[in-house]
mmCIF file of C-alpha atoms in Angstrom:
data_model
loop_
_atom_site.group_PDB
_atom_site.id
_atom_site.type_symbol
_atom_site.label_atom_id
_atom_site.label_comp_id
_atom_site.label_asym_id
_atom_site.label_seq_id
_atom_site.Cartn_x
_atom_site.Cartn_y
_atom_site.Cartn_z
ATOM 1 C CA UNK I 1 46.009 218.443 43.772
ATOM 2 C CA UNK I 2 46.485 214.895 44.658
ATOM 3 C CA UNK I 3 46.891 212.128 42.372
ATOM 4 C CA UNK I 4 43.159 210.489 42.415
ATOM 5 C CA UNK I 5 43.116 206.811 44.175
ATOM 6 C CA UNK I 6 43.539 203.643 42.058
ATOM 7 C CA UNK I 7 40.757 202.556 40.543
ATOM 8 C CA UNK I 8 40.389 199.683 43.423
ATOM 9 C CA UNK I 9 40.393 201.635 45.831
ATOM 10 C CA UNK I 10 37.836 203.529 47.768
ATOM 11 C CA UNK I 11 37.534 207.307 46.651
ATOM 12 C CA UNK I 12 35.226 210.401 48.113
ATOM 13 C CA UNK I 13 32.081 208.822 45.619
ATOM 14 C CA UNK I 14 32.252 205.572 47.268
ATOM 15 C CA UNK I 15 29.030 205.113 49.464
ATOM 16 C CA UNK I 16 29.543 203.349 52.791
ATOM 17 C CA UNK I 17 27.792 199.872 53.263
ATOM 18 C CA UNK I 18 29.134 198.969 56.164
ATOM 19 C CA UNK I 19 30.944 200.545 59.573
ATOM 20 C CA UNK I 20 31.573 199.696 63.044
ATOM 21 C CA UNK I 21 34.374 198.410 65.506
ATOM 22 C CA UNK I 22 35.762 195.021 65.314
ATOM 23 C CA UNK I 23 39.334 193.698 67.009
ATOM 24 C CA UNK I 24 41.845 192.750 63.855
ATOM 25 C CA UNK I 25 44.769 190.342 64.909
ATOM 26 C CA UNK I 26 47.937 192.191 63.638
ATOM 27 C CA UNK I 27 49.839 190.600 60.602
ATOM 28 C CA UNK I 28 53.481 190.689 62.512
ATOM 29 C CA UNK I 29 53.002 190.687 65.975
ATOM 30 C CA UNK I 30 49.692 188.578 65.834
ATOM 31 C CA UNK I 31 48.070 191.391 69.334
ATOM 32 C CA UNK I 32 44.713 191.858 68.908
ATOM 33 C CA UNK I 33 43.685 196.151 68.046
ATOM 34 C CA UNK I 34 40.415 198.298 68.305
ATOM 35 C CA UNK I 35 39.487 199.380 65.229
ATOM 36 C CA UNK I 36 37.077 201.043 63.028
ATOM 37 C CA UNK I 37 36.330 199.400 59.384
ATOM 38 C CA UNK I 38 34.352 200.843 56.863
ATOM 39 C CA UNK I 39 32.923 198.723 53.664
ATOM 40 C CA UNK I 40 32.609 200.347 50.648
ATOM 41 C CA UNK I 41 31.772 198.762 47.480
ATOM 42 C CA UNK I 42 35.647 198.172 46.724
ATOM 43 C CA UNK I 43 37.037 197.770 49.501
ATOM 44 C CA UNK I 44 37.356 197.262 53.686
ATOM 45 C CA UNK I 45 39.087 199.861 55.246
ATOM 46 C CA UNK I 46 39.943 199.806 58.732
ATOM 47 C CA UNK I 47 41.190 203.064 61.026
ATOM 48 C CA UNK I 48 43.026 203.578 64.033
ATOM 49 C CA UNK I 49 41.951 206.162 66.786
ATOM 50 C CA UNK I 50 44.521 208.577 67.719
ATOM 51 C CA UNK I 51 43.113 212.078 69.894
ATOM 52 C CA UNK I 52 40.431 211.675 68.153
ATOM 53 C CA UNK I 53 41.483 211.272 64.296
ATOM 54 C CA UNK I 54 40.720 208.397 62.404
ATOM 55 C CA UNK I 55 44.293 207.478 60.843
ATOM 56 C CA UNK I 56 44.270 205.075 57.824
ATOM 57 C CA UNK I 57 46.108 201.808 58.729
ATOM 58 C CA UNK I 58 44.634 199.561 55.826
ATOM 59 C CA UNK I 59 42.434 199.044 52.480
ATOM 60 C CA UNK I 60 42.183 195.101 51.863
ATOM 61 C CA UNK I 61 40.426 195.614 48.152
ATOM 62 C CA UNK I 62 37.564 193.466 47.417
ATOM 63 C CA UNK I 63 38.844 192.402 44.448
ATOM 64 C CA UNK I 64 41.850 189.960 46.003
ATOM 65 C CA UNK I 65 39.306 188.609 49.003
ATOM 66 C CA UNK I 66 38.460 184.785 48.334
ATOM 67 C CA UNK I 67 36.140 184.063 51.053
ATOM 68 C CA UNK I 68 34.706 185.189 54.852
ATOM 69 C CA UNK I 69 34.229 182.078 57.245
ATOM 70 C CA UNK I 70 33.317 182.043 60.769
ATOM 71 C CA UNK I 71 35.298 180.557 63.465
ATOM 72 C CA UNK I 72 34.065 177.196 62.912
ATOM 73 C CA UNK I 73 35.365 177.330 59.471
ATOM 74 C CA UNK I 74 38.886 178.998 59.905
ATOM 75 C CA UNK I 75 41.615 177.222 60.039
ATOM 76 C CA UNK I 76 42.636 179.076 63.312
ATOM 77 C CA UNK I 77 43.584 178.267 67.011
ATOM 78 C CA UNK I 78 45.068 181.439 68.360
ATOM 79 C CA UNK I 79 41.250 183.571 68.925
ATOM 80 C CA UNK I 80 41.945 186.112 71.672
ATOM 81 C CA UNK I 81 41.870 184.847 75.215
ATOM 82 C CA UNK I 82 39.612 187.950 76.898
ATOM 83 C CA UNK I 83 36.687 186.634 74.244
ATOM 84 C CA UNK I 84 32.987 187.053 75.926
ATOM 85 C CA UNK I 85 30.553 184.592 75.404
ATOM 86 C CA UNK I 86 28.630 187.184 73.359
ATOM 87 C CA UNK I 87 31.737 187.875 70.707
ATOM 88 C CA UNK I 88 31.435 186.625 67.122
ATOM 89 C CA UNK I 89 35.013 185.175 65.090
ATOM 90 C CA UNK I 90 35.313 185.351 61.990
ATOM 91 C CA UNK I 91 37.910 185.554 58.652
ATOM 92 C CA UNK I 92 38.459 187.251 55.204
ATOM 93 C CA UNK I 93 40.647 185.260 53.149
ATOM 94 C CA UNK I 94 42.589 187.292 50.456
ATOM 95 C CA UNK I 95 44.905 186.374 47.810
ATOM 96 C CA UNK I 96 47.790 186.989 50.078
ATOM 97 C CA UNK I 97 46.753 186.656 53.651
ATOM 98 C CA UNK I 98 43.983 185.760 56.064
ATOM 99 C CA UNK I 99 42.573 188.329 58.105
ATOM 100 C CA UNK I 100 41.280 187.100 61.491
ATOM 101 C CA UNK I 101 38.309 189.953 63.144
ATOM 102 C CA UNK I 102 35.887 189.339 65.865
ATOM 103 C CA UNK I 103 32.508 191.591 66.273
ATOM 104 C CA UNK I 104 31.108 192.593 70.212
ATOM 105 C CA UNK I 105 27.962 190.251 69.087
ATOM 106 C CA UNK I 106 27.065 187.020 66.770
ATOM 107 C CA UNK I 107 24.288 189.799 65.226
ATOM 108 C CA UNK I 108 26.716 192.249 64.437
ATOM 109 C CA UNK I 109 29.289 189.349 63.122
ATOM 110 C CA UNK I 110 26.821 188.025 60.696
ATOM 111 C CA UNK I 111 25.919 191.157 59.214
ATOM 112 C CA UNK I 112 29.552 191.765 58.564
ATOM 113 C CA UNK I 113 29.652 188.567 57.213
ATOM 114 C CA UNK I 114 27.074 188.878 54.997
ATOM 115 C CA UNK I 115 27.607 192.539 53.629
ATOM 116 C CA UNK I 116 31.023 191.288 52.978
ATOM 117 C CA UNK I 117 29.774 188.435 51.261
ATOM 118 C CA UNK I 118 27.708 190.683 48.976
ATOM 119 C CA UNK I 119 30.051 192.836 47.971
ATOM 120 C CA UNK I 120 32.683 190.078 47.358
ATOM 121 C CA UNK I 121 30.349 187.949 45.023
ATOM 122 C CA UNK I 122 29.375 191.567 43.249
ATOM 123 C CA UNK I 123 32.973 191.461 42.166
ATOM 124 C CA UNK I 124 32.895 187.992 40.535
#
């Protein structure tokens, strides 16, 4: 059997609050992915699509993020250039880095926004 996950990280009994696509600017070579995040009540996860598997590519745990700000908050020039007008940008600010997302809609933005807030202040 596997060793079980650490205790801040999502396991099997973790219900999802949260899923859907968002573009994530990458940490090294700052291109902009596809890809699926789920929120669980410790933690964002977000998957990449390969022939039709979801494959793990991070867990930011809720217990490090500091804040979620839109785009007029972030302190952040470099939003991708194929934006639509419809597109929401926002942040999560962790202990150790800032991650930059944008939703397909200013609806679906600020629900990610908020659910993120929720779960973030349920950790203080």
């Amino acid at each position: 059997l596997p060793p079980p996950p650490p205790a801040d990280l999502p396991g099997p009994m973790d219900g999802v609050v949260h899923e859907g696509q968002l573009l994530k600017q990458g940490k090294i070579r700052k291109n902009w992915t596809d890809r699926k995040f789920v929120l669980t009540s410790t933690a964002l996860q977000y998957f990449k699509l390969v022939d039709g598997k979801q494959i793990l590519r991070g867990t930011i745990p809720l217990a490090s993020c500091i804040a979620v700000l839109d785009s007029d908050e972030a302190d952040f020039k470099d939003w991708p250039k194929t934006l639509k007008s419809t597109d929401f940008c926002f942040s999560l600010v962790t202990d150790d880095r800032e991650y930059y997302l944008v939703a397909p809609s200013r609806k679906e933005g600020m629900t990610w926004m908020r659910q993120l807030q929720h779960q973030i202040s349920a950790k203080i």
